[in-house]
Short mmCIF file of C-alpha atoms in Angstrom, two decimals:
data_model
loop_
_atom_site.label_atom_id
_atom_site.label_comp_id
_atom_site.label_asym_id
_atom_site.label_seq_id
_atom_site.Cartn_x
_atom_site.Cartn_y
_atom_site.Cartn_z
CA MET A 135 39.18 -101.90 254.96
CA LYS A 136 36.61 -101.95 252.15
CA LYS A 137 37.05 -98.18 251.54
CA LEU A 138 40.86 -98.57 251.54
CA ALA A 139 40.69 -101.38 248.96
CA LEU A 140 38.46 -99.27 246.73
CA LEU A 141 40.86 -96.31 247.05
CA LEU A 142 43.88 -98.45 246.10
CA ALA A 143 42.01 -99.86 243.15
CA PHE A 144 41.14 -96.33 242.02
CA VAL A 145 44.77 -95.19 242.38
CA CYS A 146 46.08 -98.17 240.39
CA THR A 147 43.48 -97.59 237.68
CA SER A 148 44.46 -93.93 237.54
CA CYS A 149 48.13 -94.97 237.13
CA GLU A 150 47.16 -97.06 234.12
CA TYR A 151 45.45 -94.07 232.56
CA LEU A 152 48.61 -92.02 233.05
CA LYS A 153 50.74 -94.56 231.21
CA GLU A 154 51.61 -94.07 227.57
CA GLU A 155 49.78 -96.36 225.15
CA ALA A 156 51.98 -98.54 222.97
CA ASP A 157 51.00 -100.87 220.16
CA MET A 158 53.13 -103.61 221.71
CA VAL A 159 55.17 -104.18 224.83
CA VAL A 160 57.67 -107.03 225.11
CA VAL A 161 58.96 -107.92 228.59
CA ASN A 162 60.98 -110.60 230.35
CA ALA A 163 63.32 -111.12 227.39
CA ASN A 164 67.02 -111.71 226.86
CA ILE A 165 67.65 -108.92 224.35
CA TYR A 166 70.85 -108.28 222.45
CA THR A 167 70.25 -104.75 221.17
CA VAL A 168 73.39 -104.67 218.96
CA ASP A 169 73.71 -100.95 219.68
CA SER A 170 77.13 -99.25 219.73
CA ASP A 171 77.86 -100.76 223.17
CA PHE A 172 76.39 -104.16 222.31
CA SER A 173 74.23 -103.66 225.39
CA LYS A 174 71.61 -106.00 226.83
CA ALA A 175 67.99 -105.22 227.69
CA GLU A 176 64.89 -106.99 229.03
CA ALA A 177 62.05 -105.15 227.40
CA PHE A 178 60.92 -102.65 224.79
CA ALA A 179 57.83 -100.84 223.58
CA VAL A 180 56.67 -100.42 219.99
CA LYS A 181 54.41 -97.85 218.37
CA ASN A 182 53.65 -97.19 214.72
CA GLY A 183 56.04 -99.93 213.70
CA LYS A 184 59.08 -98.51 215.54
CA PHE A 185 60.81 -98.95 218.87
CA ILE A 186 59.85 -96.12 221.25
CA ALA A 187 61.59 -97.36 224.42
CA VAL A 188 64.16 -99.99 225.42
CA GLY A 189 65.06 -100.94 229.00
CA THR A 190 64.29 -103.26 231.88
CA SER A 191 60.92 -104.95 232.26
CA GLU A 192 60.20 -102.79 235.30
CA GLU A 193 61.03 -99.56 233.46
CA ILE A 194 58.91 -100.39 230.43
CA ARG A 195 55.93 -101.62 232.48
CA GLU A 196 56.05 -98.50 234.62
CA ILE A 197 55.75 -96.14 231.65
CA TYR A 198 53.84 -98.06 228.97
CA THR A 199 50.63 -99.99 228.65
CA SER A 200 49.34 -101.94 225.68
CA ASP A 201 46.63 -104.32 224.58
CA GLN A 202 49.45 -106.52 223.28
CA ILE A 203 51.92 -107.42 226.01
CA VAL A 204 54.29 -110.23 225.07
CA ASP A 205 55.99 -112.09 227.90
CA ALA A 206 59.07 -113.54 226.21
CA ASP A 207 59.61 -115.92 229.13
CA GLY A 208 63.37 -115.35 229.05
CA ARG A 209 63.78 -116.15 225.38
CA THR A 210 66.49 -114.46 223.31
CA ILE A 211 65.66 -111.57 220.98
CA THR A 212 67.94 -109.89 218.44
CA PRO A 213 67.32 -107.30 215.77
CA GLY A 214 65.69 -108.82 212.71
CA LEU A 215 68.32 -110.74 210.76
CA ILE A 216 69.57 -109.40 207.44
CA ASP A 217 70.91 -111.61 204.64
CA ALA A 218 73.44 -109.35 202.94
CA HIS A 219 73.77 -111.44 199.78
CA CYS A 220 71.16 -113.82 198.45
CA HIS A 221 68.90 -114.47 195.49
CA PHE A 222 65.47 -114.00 197.02
CA TYR A 223 63.45 -114.14 193.80
CA GLY A 224 65.64 -116.97 192.53
CA LEU A 225 64.93 -118.94 195.70
CA GLY A 226 61.23 -118.68 194.99
CA LEU A 227 61.66 -119.80 191.39
CA THR A 228 63.64 -122.87 192.51
CA GLN A 229 60.51 -124.08 194.31
CA GLN A 230 58.99 -124.56 190.84
CA VAL A 231 61.79 -126.64 189.22
CA VAL A 232 63.59 -129.95 189.77
CA ASP A 233 65.44 -129.84 193.10
CA LEU A 234 68.89 -131.34 192.57
CA VAL A 235 70.51 -130.07 195.78
CA GLY A 236 72.27 -132.82 197.69
CA SER A 237 72.32 -135.29 194.81
CA THR A 238 75.19 -137.71 195.36
CA SER A 239 75.63 -138.92 191.78
CA TYR A 240 74.69 -138.12 188.21
CA ALA A 241 72.43 -141.18 188.29
CA GLU A 242 70.47 -139.59 191.14
CA VAL A 243 70.20 -136.35 189.16
CA LEU A 244 68.70 -138.25 186.23
CA GLU A 245 66.31 -140.10 188.53
CA ARG A 246 65.04 -136.86 190.08
CA VAL A 247 64.56 -135.26 186.66
CA GLN A 248 62.60 -138.27 185.38
CA GLN A 249 60.37 -138.32 188.46
CA PHE A 250 59.70 -134.57 188.16
CA GLN A 251 58.81 -134.85 184.49
CA ASN A 252 56.51 -137.83 185.09
CA GLU A 253 54.56 -135.67 187.53
CA GLN A 254 54.75 -132.26 185.82
CA GLN A 255 54.94 -132.98 182.07
CA LYS A 256 56.83 -129.76 181.25
CA GLU A 257 57.56 -128.62 177.69
CA PHE A 258 61.00 -127.40 178.88
CA ILE A 259 62.50 -129.11 181.94
CA ILE A 260 64.45 -126.89 184.34
CA GLY A 261 66.39 -128.04 187.38
CA ARG A 262 68.89 -126.62 189.81
CA GLY A 263 71.40 -127.65 192.46
CA TRP A 264 73.76 -130.37 191.15
CA ASP A 265 77.40 -130.25 192.20
CA GLN A 266 79.89 -132.71 190.76
CA ASN A 267 82.18 -132.08 193.73
CA ASP A 268 79.68 -134.02 195.87
CA TRP A 269 79.83 -137.08 193.63
CA GLU A 270 82.21 -140.02 193.76
CA VAL A 271 83.25 -139.17 190.21
CA LYS A 272 84.08 -135.47 190.59
CA GLU A 273 83.88 -134.60 186.91
CA PHE A 274 81.39 -132.63 184.86
CA PRO A 275 78.63 -134.87 183.51
CA THR A 276 77.79 -135.05 179.80
CA LYS A 277 74.49 -134.88 177.98
CA LYS A 278 74.65 -138.44 176.64
CA GLU A 279 72.18 -139.84 179.19
CA LEU A 280 69.89 -136.80 178.96
CA ASP A 281 69.76 -137.18 175.18
CA SER A 282 68.75 -140.80 175.57
CA ILE A 283 66.02 -140.14 178.14
CA PHE A 284 64.73 -136.86 176.68
CA PRO A 285 65.45 -136.89 172.93
CA GLU A 286 62.85 -134.21 172.13
CA THR A 287 62.16 -132.29 175.35
CA PRO A 288 64.72 -129.54 176.13
CA VAL A 289 66.42 -129.88 179.52
CA ALA A 290 68.54 -127.28 181.35
CA LEU A 291 69.99 -128.22 184.74
CA GLU A 292 71.76 -125.43 186.59
CA ARG A 293 74.78 -126.11 188.79
CA VAL A 294 74.39 -125.22 192.48
CA ASP A 295 76.50 -122.05 192.15
CA GLY A 296 74.43 -120.73 189.23
CA HIS A 297 77.53 -120.56 187.01
CA ALA A 298 77.06 -123.64 184.81
CA TYR A 299 74.34 -125.51 182.94
CA LEU A 300 74.07 -129.10 181.86
CA VAL A 301 71.72 -129.24 178.86
CA ASN A 302 70.66 -131.86 176.34
CA GLN A 303 70.85 -131.71 172.56
CA ALA A 304 67.21 -130.65 172.31
CA ALA A 305 68.06 -127.54 174.32
CA PHE A 306 71.13 -126.88 172.15
CA ASP A 307 68.98 -127.21 169.02
CA LYS A 308 66.33 -124.86 170.38
CA ALA A 309 69.03 -122.28 171.20
CA GLY A 310 70.83 -122.74 167.90
CA VAL A 311 74.09 -123.80 169.58
CA LYS A 312 76.45 -125.66 167.25
CA TRP A 313 79.71 -127.48 167.88
CA ASP A 314 81.67 -124.39 166.83
CA THR A 315 79.61 -121.76 168.69
CA GLU A 316 81.86 -119.53 170.80
CA VAL A 317 80.97 -116.95 173.47
CA VAL A 318 83.46 -114.66 175.24
CA GLY A 319 83.54 -114.85 179.03
CA GLY A 320 83.08 -118.52 179.72
CA GLU A 321 83.12 -121.85 177.96
CA ILE A 322 80.99 -124.33 176.04
CA VAL A 323 82.78 -127.45 177.22
CA LYS A 324 83.76 -129.90 174.48
CA ASN A 325 85.32 -133.33 174.23
CA GLU A 326 86.35 -135.51 171.29
CA PHE A 327 82.68 -136.07 170.41
CA GLY A 328 81.69 -132.38 170.36
CA ASN A 329 79.68 -130.36 172.87
CA THR A 330 79.43 -132.16 176.21
CA GLY A 331 76.31 -130.32 177.28
CA VAL A 332 78.06 -128.18 179.92
CA LEU A 333 78.10 -124.39 179.55
CA ILE A 334 79.99 -122.18 181.99
CA ASP A 335 79.08 -118.53 182.67
CA ASN A 336 78.30 -116.29 179.65
CA PRO A 337 77.33 -119.04 177.17
CA MET A 338 74.48 -119.88 179.56
CA SER A 339 72.69 -116.82 178.19
CA LEU A 340 72.15 -118.70 174.91
CA ILE A 341 69.99 -121.20 176.79
CA ASP A 342 68.35 -118.52 178.95
CA ALA A 343 67.07 -116.88 175.76
CA VAL A 344 64.91 -119.91 174.92
CA ILE A 345 63.74 -120.95 178.41
CA PRO A 346 60.06 -120.00 178.72
CA ALA A 347 59.58 -116.95 180.91
CA PRO A 348 57.55 -117.52 184.08
CA THR A 349 54.00 -116.20 184.08
CA LEU A 350 52.99 -113.30 186.32
CA GLU A 351 51.22 -115.79 188.56
CA ALA A 352 54.40 -117.87 188.83
CA LYS A 353 56.48 -114.77 189.66
CA VAL A 354 54.10 -113.70 192.42
CA GLN A 355 54.06 -117.20 193.85
CA ALA A 356 57.87 -117.33 193.74
CA LEU A 357 58.16 -114.13 195.78
CA LYS A 358 55.61 -115.32 198.33
CA ASP A 359 57.28 -118.72 198.64
CA ALA A 360 60.66 -117.07 199.17
CA GLU A 361 59.25 -114.74 201.81
CA ARG A 362 57.69 -117.63 203.71
CA LEU A 363 61.00 -119.50 203.81
CA CYS A 364 62.95 -116.41 204.91
CA LEU A 365 60.56 -115.27 207.62
CA ASN A 366 60.52 -118.78 209.06
CA TYR A 367 64.27 -118.39 209.66
CA GLY A 368 64.04 -114.97 211.31
CA LEU A 369 65.10 -112.90 208.30
CA THR A 370 63.45 -109.49 208.03
CA THR A 371 65.59 -107.94 205.25
CA VAL A 372 67.14 -109.63 202.24
CA ASN A 373 69.68 -108.22 199.79
CA ASP A 374 68.77 -109.65 196.39
CA ALA A 375 71.95 -109.72 194.32
CA GLY A 376 70.64 -109.00 190.85
CA LEU A 377 67.09 -108.07 189.84
CA ASN A 378 65.56 -106.62 186.70
CA ARG A 379 63.25 -103.62 186.72
CA SER A 380 60.09 -105.67 186.14
CA THR A 381 60.75 -107.86 189.19
CA ILE A 382 61.66 -104.89 191.36
CA GLU A 383 58.43 -103.16 190.41
CA LEU A 384 56.47 -106.33 191.14
CA ILE A 385 58.08 -106.53 194.60
CA ASP A 386 57.19 -102.89 195.23
CA SER A 387 53.60 -103.47 194.15
CA LEU A 388 53.19 -106.49 196.42
CA GLN A 389 54.74 -104.63 199.36
CA GLN A 390 52.52 -101.59 198.83
CA ASN A 391 49.44 -103.83 198.67
CA GLY A 392 50.37 -105.63 201.88
CA GLU A 393 50.99 -108.93 200.08
CA LEU A 394 54.72 -108.97 200.83
CA SER A 395 56.07 -108.00 204.24
CA ILE A 396 59.81 -108.67 204.07
CA ARG A 397 62.13 -105.73 203.37
CA VAL A 398 64.24 -105.94 200.20
CA TYR A 399 67.53 -104.26 199.35
CA ALA A 400 67.56 -104.67 195.58
CA MET A 401 70.73 -104.69 193.52
CA ILE A 402 69.81 -103.99 189.91
CA SER A 403 71.25 -106.39 187.35
CA ASN A 404 73.87 -104.89 185.06
CA THR A 405 71.87 -104.56 181.84
CA PRO A 406 71.61 -101.52 179.54
CA GLU A 407 67.87 -101.25 180.20
CA ASN A 408 68.23 -101.33 183.99
CA LEU A 409 71.13 -98.88 184.01
CA GLU A 410 69.42 -96.41 181.70
CA HIS A 411 66.28 -96.40 183.83
CA TYR A 412 67.68 -96.37 187.37
CA LEU A 413 70.81 -94.27 186.96
CA TYR A 414 68.63 -91.59 185.36
CA LYS A 415 65.78 -91.98 187.87
CA GLY A 416 67.99 -92.22 190.95
CA PRO A 417 67.57 -94.42 194.04
CA VAL A 418 64.11 -95.72 194.94
CA LYS A 419 63.37 -95.82 198.67
CA THR A 420 60.27 -96.87 200.57
CA GLU A 421 59.97 -98.36 204.06
CA LYS A 422 60.32 -101.86 202.60
CA LEU A 423 62.25 -101.41 199.36
CA ASN A 424 65.64 -99.84 198.72
CA VAL A 425 67.00 -99.70 195.16
CA ARG A 426 70.40 -97.99 195.14
CA SER A 427 73.02 -100.46 193.94
CA VAL A 428 74.20 -102.21 190.78
CA LYS A 429 75.20 -105.88 190.81
CA VAL A 430 78.10 -106.61 188.46
CA TYR A 431 79.66 -109.99 187.73
CA GLY A 432 83.45 -109.87 187.72
CA ASP A 433 84.31 -113.53 187.15
CA GLY A 434 82.75 -116.96 187.50
CA ALA A 435 82.76 -119.46 190.37
CA LEU A 436 85.56 -121.55 191.84
CA GLY A 437 83.58 -124.80 191.86
CA SER A 438 83.12 -124.70 188.09
CA ARG A 439 86.68 -123.35 187.56
CA GLY A 440 85.28 -120.09 186.24
CA ALA A 441 86.86 -117.85 188.90
CA ALA A 442 89.64 -115.70 187.40
CA LEU A 443 93.02 -116.56 188.93
CA LYS A 444 96.43 -114.90 188.64
CA VAL A 445 98.16 -118.23 187.98
CA PRO A 446 96.54 -121.39 186.59
CA TYR A 447 94.30 -123.72 188.57
CA SER A 448 96.31 -126.26 190.51
CA ASP A 449 94.10 -129.07 189.20
CA GLN A 450 93.81 -127.96 185.56
CA THR A 451 97.02 -127.07 183.75
CA GLY A 452 96.95 -123.79 181.84
CA HIS A 453 93.41 -122.87 182.92
CA TYR A 454 92.98 -119.44 184.55
CA GLY A 455 89.19 -119.09 184.65
CA ALA A 456 87.67 -115.99 183.06
CA MET A 457 86.19 -112.57 183.60
CA VAL A 458 82.46 -112.68 182.90
CA THR A 459 82.38 -108.94 182.33
CA PRO A 460 85.41 -107.66 180.35
CA THR A 461 87.75 -105.50 182.41
CA ASP A 462 87.29 -102.43 180.20
CA GLU A 463 83.52 -102.66 180.69
CA ILE A 464 83.93 -102.93 184.47
CA ALA A 465 86.18 -99.87 184.49
CA ASP A 466 83.76 -97.86 182.33
CA LEU A 467 80.81 -98.96 184.46
CA ALA A 468 82.62 -98.03 187.68
CA ARG A 469 83.24 -94.50 186.36
CA ARG A 470 79.59 -94.20 185.31
CA ILE A 471 78.25 -95.40 188.68
CA SER A 472 80.72 -93.23 190.61
CA ILE A 473 79.04 -90.04 189.37
CA SER A 474 75.62 -91.33 190.44
CA GLU A 475 74.18 -92.00 193.90
CA PHE A 476 74.35 -95.74 193.32
CA GLN A 477 76.57 -98.27 195.01
CA MET A 478 78.58 -100.76 192.92
CA ASN A 479 78.51 -104.34 194.21
CA THR A 480 80.80 -106.63 192.22
CA HIS A 481 80.99 -110.40 192.33
CA ALA A 482 84.68 -111.31 192.63
CA ILE A 483 85.83 -114.82 193.47
CA GLY A 484 89.35 -115.38 192.08
CA ASP A 485 92.43 -113.43 193.17
CA SER A 486 92.82 -111.91 189.70
CA ALA A 487 89.21 -110.69 189.64
CA ASN A 488 89.46 -109.31 193.18
CA ALA A 489 92.71 -107.51 192.41
CA PHE A 490 91.28 -105.83 189.30
CA VAL A 491 87.99 -104.81 190.92
CA LEU A 492 89.72 -103.50 194.05
CA ARG A 493 92.14 -101.40 191.98
CA THR A 494 89.26 -100.09 189.87
CA TYR A 495 87.24 -99.11 192.94
CA ASP A 496 90.27 -97.43 194.50
CA ASN A 497 90.92 -95.45 191.34
CA VAL A 498 87.40 -94.13 190.64
CA LEU A 499 86.50 -93.44 194.29
CA LYS A 500 89.45 -91.17 195.06
CA GLY A 501 88.09 -87.99 196.65
CA LYS A 502 84.57 -89.44 197.07
CA GLU A 503 83.36 -89.95 200.62
CA ASP A 504 81.16 -92.69 202.10
CA ARG A 505 80.34 -94.65 198.94
CA ARG A 506 80.33 -98.07 200.66
CA TRP A 507 80.98 -100.05 197.46
CA LYS A 508 81.07 -103.79 198.04
CA ILE A 509 83.01 -106.80 196.87
CA GLU A 510 80.50 -109.62 196.81
CA HIS A 511 82.20 -112.85 197.99
CA ALA A 512 85.82 -111.53 198.22
CA GLN A 513 86.74 -115.17 198.16
CA VAL A 514 90.38 -115.57 197.06
CA ILE A 515 92.68 -112.61 197.69
CA GLU A 516 96.43 -112.30 197.41
CA THR A 517 98.09 -110.94 200.55
CA SER A 518 99.21 -107.72 198.83
CA ASP A 519 95.62 -106.82 197.91
CA PHE A 520 93.95 -106.97 201.36
CA ASP A 521 94.88 -103.38 202.22
CA TYR A 522 92.48 -102.01 199.60
CA PHE A 523 89.69 -102.81 202.05
CA LYS A 524 91.03 -100.11 204.39
CA ASN A 525 89.65 -97.49 202.00
CA GLY A 526 85.95 -97.93 202.70
CA ILE A 527 85.36 -100.96 200.50
CA ILE A 528 83.03 -103.46 202.21
CA PRO A 529 83.52 -107.24 202.01
CA SER A 530 80.13 -108.92 201.57
CA ILE A 531 80.90 -112.51 202.47
CA GLN A 532 79.14 -115.83 202.94
CA PRO A 533 80.65 -118.00 205.72
CA THR A 534 79.06 -121.26 204.55
CA HIS A 535 80.98 -121.00 201.27
CA ALA A 536 84.16 -121.71 203.23
CA THR A 537 82.75 -124.83 204.85
CA SER A 538 81.13 -126.07 201.62
CA ASP A 539 84.22 -125.48 199.48
CA MET A 540 86.91 -126.62 201.92
CA TYR A 541 86.79 -130.21 200.65
CA TRP A 542 88.09 -129.24 197.21
CA ALA A 543 89.34 -125.63 197.46
CA LYS A 544 92.94 -126.75 198.06
CA ASP A 545 92.74 -128.86 194.89
CA ARG A 546 91.73 -125.81 192.87
CA LEU A 547 94.12 -123.35 194.51
CA GLY A 548 97.07 -125.27 195.93
CA LYS A 549 98.20 -125.30 199.56
CA GLU A 550 99.75 -121.80 199.52
CA ARG A 551 97.15 -119.83 197.58
CA VAL A 552 94.26 -121.30 199.57
CA LYS A 553 95.61 -119.53 202.68
CA GLY A 554 94.30 -116.25 201.27
CA ALA A 555 90.85 -117.69 200.64
CA TYR A 556 87.72 -117.27 202.79
CA ALA A 557 89.78 -114.95 205.02
CA TYR A 558 86.89 -113.43 206.95
CA LYS A 559 88.73 -112.25 210.07
CA THR A 560 91.49 -110.74 207.92
CA LEU A 561 88.86 -108.91 205.87
CA LEU A 562 87.18 -107.65 209.06
CA ASP A 563 90.48 -106.39 210.45
CA LYS A 564 91.16 -104.47 207.23
CA ALA A 565 87.66 -103.14 206.48
CA GLY A 566 86.34 -102.64 210.01
CA ILE A 567 83.08 -104.38 209.14
CA VAL A 568 81.86 -107.40 207.18
CA ALA A 569 78.35 -107.95 205.84
CA LEU A 570 77.27 -111.58 206.14
CA GLY A 571 74.91 -113.50 203.87
CA THR A 572 74.20 -116.97 202.55
CA ASP A 573 74.04 -116.65 198.74
CA PHE A 574 70.93 -118.85 198.87
CA PRO A 575 69.83 -120.87 196.98
CA VAL A 576 73.51 -121.66 196.32
CA GLU A 577 73.65 -122.43 200.05
CA GLN A 578 70.79 -123.12 202.46
CA VAL A 579 68.54 -120.27 203.64
CA SER A 580 69.27 -120.79 207.35
CA PRO A 581 71.11 -117.83 208.94
CA PHE A 582 72.01 -120.16 211.80
CA LEU A 583 74.26 -122.11 209.46
CA THR A 584 75.83 -118.77 208.48
CA PHE A 585 76.41 -117.93 212.14
CA TYR A 586 77.74 -121.40 212.91
CA ALA A 587 80.18 -121.43 209.98
CA ALA A 588 81.40 -117.94 210.90
CA VAL A 589 82.14 -118.76 214.54
CA THR A 590 83.42 -122.34 214.18
CA ARG A 591 84.69 -122.64 210.57
CA LYS A 592 83.05 -126.10 210.53
CA ASP A 593 80.36 -127.68 208.38
CA SER A 594 77.06 -128.84 209.85
CA ASP A 595 78.61 -132.23 210.65
CA GLY A 596 81.22 -130.55 212.85
CA TYR A 597 84.09 -131.10 210.42
CA PRO A 598 86.97 -130.42 210.75
CA ASP A 599 87.46 -130.70 214.51
CA ALA A 600 89.86 -127.74 214.64
CA GLY A 601 87.97 -125.64 212.09
CA PHE A 602 88.96 -124.81 208.52
CA GLN A 603 91.74 -122.17 208.52
CA ILE A 604 90.67 -121.26 212.04
CA LYS A 605 92.76 -118.08 212.08
CA ASP A 606 89.90 -116.44 210.17
CA VAL A 607 87.14 -117.35 212.60
CA LEU A 608 84.78 -114.58 213.76
CA SER A 609 83.55 -114.06 217.31
CA ARG A 610 79.84 -114.44 218.04
CA GLU A 611 79.51 -110.71 218.55
CA GLU A 612 81.19 -110.02 215.20
CA ALA A 613 78.99 -112.57 213.45
CA LEU A 614 75.78 -111.13 214.90
CA LYS A 615 76.84 -107.62 213.92
CA GLY A 616 77.57 -108.88 210.41
CA MET A 617 74.01 -110.19 210.20
CA THR A 618 72.40 -107.05 211.63
CA ILE A 619 73.97 -103.61 212.08
CA TRP A 620 76.94 -104.05 209.73
CA ALA A 621 74.69 -105.47 207.03
CA ALA A 622 72.35 -102.51 207.55
CA TYR A 623 75.31 -100.12 207.31
CA SER A 624 76.40 -101.73 204.06
CA ASN A 625 72.93 -100.85 202.72
CA PHE A 626 72.99 -97.25 204.00
CA GLU A 627 70.23 -98.29 206.42
CA GLU A 628 71.98 -98.25 209.80
CA ASN A 629 69.76 -95.39 211.03
CA GLU A 630 66.56 -97.35 210.47
CA LYS A 631 67.38 -100.99 211.23
CA GLY A 632 70.07 -103.40 212.39
CA SER A 633 69.75 -102.74 216.12
CA ILE A 634 67.02 -102.47 218.74
CA GLU A 635 67.07 -98.73 219.44
CA ILE A 636 64.54 -95.95 219.77
CA GLY A 637 63.34 -94.66 216.40
CA LYS A 638 64.30 -97.73 214.38
CA PHE A 639 61.91 -100.16 212.70
CA ALA A 640 60.61 -102.75 215.14
CA ASP A 641 62.12 -105.63 213.20
CA PHE A 642 63.14 -108.38 215.61
CA THR A 643 63.41 -112.13 215.96
CA ILE A 644 62.61 -114.31 218.96
CA PHE A 645 64.70 -117.50 219.21
CA ASP A 646 64.23 -120.75 221.07
CA LYS A 647 67.88 -120.69 222.23
CA ASP A 648 70.48 -118.07 223.11
CA LEU A 649 72.69 -118.02 220.03
CA MET A 650 75.36 -116.08 221.93
CA LYS A 651 75.74 -118.67 224.70
CA VAL A 652 74.46 -122.02 223.48
CA GLU A 653 77.03 -124.74 222.85
CA ALA A 654 78.51 -124.30 219.38
CA ASP A 655 77.24 -127.61 218.05
CA GLU A 656 73.67 -126.58 218.94
CA ILE A 657 73.74 -123.41 216.83
CA PRO A 658 72.53 -125.11 213.60
CA THR A 659 69.47 -126.41 215.47
CA ILE A 660 68.32 -122.96 216.66
CA MET A 661 64.86 -121.99 215.49
CA ALA A 662 63.16 -118.65 215.06
CA ASP A 663 60.03 -118.89 217.21
CA GLN A 664 58.62 -115.63 215.87
CA THR A 665 59.67 -113.00 213.35
CA TYR A 666 58.38 -109.42 213.57
CA VAL A 667 58.56 -106.84 210.80
CA GLY A 668 57.49 -103.36 211.84
CA GLY A 669 56.15 -104.70 215.12
CA VAL A 670 53.84 -107.21 213.44
CA VAL A 671 54.43 -110.95 213.66
CA ARG A 672 54.84 -112.46 210.20
#
């Protein structure tokens, strides 16, 4: 018996030697691979940062051995989540300013600003996140109170959507803004006493010009803070919708030095300097950085009545909103980008802006294959314009916008026009895919809120019971694809990420609950237990 035991031990040891060595083996998991069949698996093996095998736990154990074997204990795993539209660098910068998100009144805004300044003693006070639609008095504030509290210190408080500022007179004086200053593509809001302190869209650049630029140390910290927040939610790739060359090069440097792990799909901001450099240079591609698109602003935002509409706002007579970038410039830019390798990703909220951008895309892309140009937001669309999405144009949409805006969207648009707004299922049916994001820090970072809004059309409080315009709800499978493989496809990256398949980056997320089966009202509470980028837990 002793000899037999020794022989069996020798045979088993020999079997281990015959197995292929992997850097990591994950077994006993509930895996949604998001491959072309949306198949399930139990296990996979990873080597050199990529998946080398996917199958059952028995199959993987039989072939592979590793010093790192992870027993998932039945937990759910999906491909690493992709946020298809966000402001990654901007999220980091907001950690360094007054947080005004969730303020329920202008008085609370003022209180938060005072408390911040008492602690920080800034020479120029910056804040972000107020939304008058969340206040009892749903009107733009004025600078009167800011002038009283901060008569000499400039203050600039950015609205939650990033399309309006509230500033004090000290900021106006520093920027040289007078009562008769005019800027095309937006508005310096006035009343009978002069400038109210609110600037919408393009005039904001006058204030931007005098806000102190962050130091290199502050920029690095912002990127690291943003990465920490994103990885904690299971995000492994973020699409930053508008970056300048200097920030892109800083991201690349930090990634190359191992100081930043998250993958970034960078849309370059539409400036002459960025265009001259990147359109001449061509796309930049590493394992963690992809620079091959231009972010263009079509119009403003609906919440600040800056979105360009075909007929006036229902709650403001004679007001149509405005194009931030003139239509002739958008057309010229589209022609210029169309002869490059770059993708054009245009912010379009109102039905007028969407109609113009869609027609422009359709015109310049005739005869050009597989360009994958995107409409960022695709928020309000007239019925006759939906068919443009059949021609390879990708809707890049943010489900939580629907559930944040539903309280006042009908006021802005009227009961008929609002039916063509936030029409995610209609867009999917026309385009064949949708890429899902959050637009953080406009909305919260959590991809679980994105998923929940997409599949229920409700806010985090479960309102409304029947869902907002429920005809445009997405299935759970569609929502997960929109946050993984379809988002990857929209970035020309479907062959390297977006699903758990052999040869792709081992980017994956382990969850504490099964997001495909858990009760709908539990989805917002899901947590990412672990996030892996290239097979390494981050």
